Coordinates of C-alpha atoms in Angstrom, one line a residue:
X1 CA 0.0 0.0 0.0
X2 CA 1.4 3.5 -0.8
X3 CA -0.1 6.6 0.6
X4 CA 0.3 9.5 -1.3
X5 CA -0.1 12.9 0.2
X6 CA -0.9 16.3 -1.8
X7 CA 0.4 18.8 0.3
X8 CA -2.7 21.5 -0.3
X9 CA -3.6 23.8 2.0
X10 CA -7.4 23.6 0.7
X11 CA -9.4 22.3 -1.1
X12 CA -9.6 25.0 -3.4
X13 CA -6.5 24.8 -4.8
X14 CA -6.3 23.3 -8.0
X15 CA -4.3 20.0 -8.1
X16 CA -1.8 20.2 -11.0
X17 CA 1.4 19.1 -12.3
X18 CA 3.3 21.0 -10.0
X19 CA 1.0 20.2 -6.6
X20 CA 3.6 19.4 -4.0
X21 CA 3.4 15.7 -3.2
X22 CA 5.3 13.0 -0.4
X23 CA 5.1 9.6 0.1
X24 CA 3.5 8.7 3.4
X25 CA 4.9 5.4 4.6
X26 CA 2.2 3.0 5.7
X27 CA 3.8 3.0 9.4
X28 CA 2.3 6.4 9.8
X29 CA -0.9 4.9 9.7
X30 CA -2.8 4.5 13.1
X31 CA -5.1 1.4 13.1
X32 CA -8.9 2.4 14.0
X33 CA -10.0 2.8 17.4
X34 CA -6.6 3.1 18.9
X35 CA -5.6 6.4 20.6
X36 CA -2.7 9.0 18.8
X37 CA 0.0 9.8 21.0
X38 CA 1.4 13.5 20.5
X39 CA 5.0 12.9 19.8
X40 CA 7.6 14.3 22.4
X41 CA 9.5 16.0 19.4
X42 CA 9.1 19.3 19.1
X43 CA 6.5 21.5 20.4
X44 CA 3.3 22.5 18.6
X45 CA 1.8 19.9 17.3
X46 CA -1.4 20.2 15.2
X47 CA -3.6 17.5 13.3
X48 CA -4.6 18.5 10.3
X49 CA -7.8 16.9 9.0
X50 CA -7.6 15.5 5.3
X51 CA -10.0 14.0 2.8
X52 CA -8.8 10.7 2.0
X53 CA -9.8 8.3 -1.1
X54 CA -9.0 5.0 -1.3
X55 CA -8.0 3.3 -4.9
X56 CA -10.0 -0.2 -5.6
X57 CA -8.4 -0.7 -8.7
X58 CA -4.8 -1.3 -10.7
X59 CA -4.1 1.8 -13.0
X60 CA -1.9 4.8 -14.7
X61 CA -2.1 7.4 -16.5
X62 CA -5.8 7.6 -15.8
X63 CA -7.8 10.2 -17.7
X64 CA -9.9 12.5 -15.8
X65 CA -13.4 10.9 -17.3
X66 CA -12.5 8.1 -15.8
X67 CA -10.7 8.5 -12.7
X68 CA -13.8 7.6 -10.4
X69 CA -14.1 4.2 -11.4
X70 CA -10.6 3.6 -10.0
X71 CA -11.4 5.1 -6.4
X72 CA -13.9 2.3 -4.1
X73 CA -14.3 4.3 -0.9
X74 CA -13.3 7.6 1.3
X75 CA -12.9 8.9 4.4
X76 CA -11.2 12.0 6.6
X77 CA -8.5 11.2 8.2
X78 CA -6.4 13.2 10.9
X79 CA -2.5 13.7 9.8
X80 CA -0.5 15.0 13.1
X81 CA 1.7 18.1 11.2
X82 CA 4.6 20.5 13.0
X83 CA 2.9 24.1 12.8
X84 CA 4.9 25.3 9.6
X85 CA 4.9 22.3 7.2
X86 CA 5.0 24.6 4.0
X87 CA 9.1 23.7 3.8
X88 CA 10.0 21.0 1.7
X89 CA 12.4 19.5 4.4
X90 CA 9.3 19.3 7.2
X91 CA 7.1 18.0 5.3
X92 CA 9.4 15.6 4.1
X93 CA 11.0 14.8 8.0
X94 CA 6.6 14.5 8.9
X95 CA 5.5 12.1 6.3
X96 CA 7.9 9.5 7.7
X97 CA 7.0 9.7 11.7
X98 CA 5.4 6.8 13.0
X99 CA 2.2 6.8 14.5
X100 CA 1.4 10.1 13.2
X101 CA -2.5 9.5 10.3
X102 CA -5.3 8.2 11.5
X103 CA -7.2 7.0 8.8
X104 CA -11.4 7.4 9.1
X105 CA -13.9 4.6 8.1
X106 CA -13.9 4.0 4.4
X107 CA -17.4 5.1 2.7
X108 CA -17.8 2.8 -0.7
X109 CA -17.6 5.9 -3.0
X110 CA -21.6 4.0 -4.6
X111 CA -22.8 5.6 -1.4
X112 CA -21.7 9.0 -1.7
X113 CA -22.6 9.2 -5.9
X114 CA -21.1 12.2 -7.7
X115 CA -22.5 14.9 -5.9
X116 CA -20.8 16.9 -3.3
X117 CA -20.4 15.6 0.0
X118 CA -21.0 17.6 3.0
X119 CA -17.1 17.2 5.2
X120 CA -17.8 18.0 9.0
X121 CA -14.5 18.5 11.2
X122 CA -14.0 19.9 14.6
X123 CA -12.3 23.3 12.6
X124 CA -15.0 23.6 9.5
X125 CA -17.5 22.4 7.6
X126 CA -17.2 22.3 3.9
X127 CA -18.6 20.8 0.7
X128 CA -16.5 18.6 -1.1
X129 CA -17.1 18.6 -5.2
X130 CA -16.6 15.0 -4.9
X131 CA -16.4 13.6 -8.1
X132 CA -14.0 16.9 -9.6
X133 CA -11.1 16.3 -6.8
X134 CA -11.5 12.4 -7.5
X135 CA -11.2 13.5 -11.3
X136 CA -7.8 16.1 -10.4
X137 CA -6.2 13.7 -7.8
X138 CA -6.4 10.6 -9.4
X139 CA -5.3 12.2 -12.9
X140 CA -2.2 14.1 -11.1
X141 CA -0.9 10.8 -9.2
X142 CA -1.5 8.1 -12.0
X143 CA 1.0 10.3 -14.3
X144 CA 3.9 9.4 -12.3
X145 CA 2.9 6.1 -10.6
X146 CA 1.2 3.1 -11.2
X147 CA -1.9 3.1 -8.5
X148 CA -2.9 -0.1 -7.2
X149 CA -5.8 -1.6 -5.1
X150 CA -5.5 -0.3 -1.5
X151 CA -3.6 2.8 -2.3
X152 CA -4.5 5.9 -0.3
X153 CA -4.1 9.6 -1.9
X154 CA -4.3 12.3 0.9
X155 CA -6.1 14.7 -1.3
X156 CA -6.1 18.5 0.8
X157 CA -6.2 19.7 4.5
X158 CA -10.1 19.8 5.4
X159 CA -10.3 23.5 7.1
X160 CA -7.5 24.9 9.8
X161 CA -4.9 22.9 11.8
X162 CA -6.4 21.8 15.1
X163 CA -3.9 22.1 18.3
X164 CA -3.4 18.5 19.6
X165 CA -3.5 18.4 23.3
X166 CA -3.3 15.4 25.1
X167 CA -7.1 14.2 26.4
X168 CA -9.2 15.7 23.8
X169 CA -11.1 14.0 21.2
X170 CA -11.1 14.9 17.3
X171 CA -14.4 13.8 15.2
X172 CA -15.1 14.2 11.9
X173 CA -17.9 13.0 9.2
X174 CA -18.6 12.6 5.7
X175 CA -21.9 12.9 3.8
X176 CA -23.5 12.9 7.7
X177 CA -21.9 9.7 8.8
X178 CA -18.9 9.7 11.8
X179 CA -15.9 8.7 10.0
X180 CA -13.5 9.3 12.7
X181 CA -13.3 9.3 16.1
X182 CA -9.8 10.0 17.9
X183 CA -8.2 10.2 21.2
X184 CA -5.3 12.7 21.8
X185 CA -3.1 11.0 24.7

């Protein structure tokens, strides 16, 4: 499984050619229903919600028109982040820690459809034109690499960076079902 992270600040920016993009390796990921530990690195520490898809079938190159048949399911997920990620280097240094994305329930993407989805997090709610950022992400990623089933693209930070504090509790929801529910210890 390889998660690939595009390192938008929102949603609204477009996704092209020269989005910024890391490799997320899968020890980062947090299985469901366990707790995320704040790091003792550092000081600061925010989560940062993200819209997550999930790709359900082997592919490259994909054309936009048909990007949505290669993503099964998605989800928001919570990617711990130092404070000033917009430098190469720390973003780089982040996408490796351990421990540090907690990945939301998958929603099959035949439940959503193609209109938008309604995000909730504890920082904003937004509308997510579904089926265009499937459409962008998909397209920008499947030019470089060859996508396979189970791969994750991280597609843009859902609202404002959250300040992680041990003992509080981050939900978020998608299309008006909880998708996540973490614990900050």
């Amino acid at each position: 499984m390889k998660i690939i992270a595009l390192l938008r600040q929102s949603l609204s920016q477009p996704v092209t050619s020269s989005t910024p993009a890391c490799i997320v390796p899968d020890s980062a990921v947090v299985l469901q229903g366990r707790p995320v530990f704040v790091p003792d690195l550092g000081t600061g520490w925010q989560g940062q919600p993200v819209v997550a898809l999930r790709i359900g079938r082997l592919g490259r190159d994909i054309a936009p028109g048909f990007a949505q048949r290669y993503v099964d399911a998605a989800t928001v997920s919570l990617w711990l982040r130092l404070p000033d990620t917009d430098e190469s280097l720390s973003a780089g240094l982040l996408a490796g820690m351990d421990s540090s994305l907690a990945l939301g329930a998958w929603i099959p993407t035949v439940e959503l459809g193609s209109e938008p989805v309604k995000v909730t997090t504890p920082v904003a709610d937004l509308t997510v034109d579904y089926a265009s950022e499937i459409a962008a992400a998909v397209t920008a990623v499947s030019r470089y690499m060859t996508l396979k089933m189970g791969d994750v693209i991280l597609t843009a930070f859902a609202g404002q960076p959250l300040d992680l504090k041990p003992g509080i509790r981050v939900e978020a929801s998608m299309a008006g079902r909880e998708v996540l529910s973490i614990k900050i210890l």
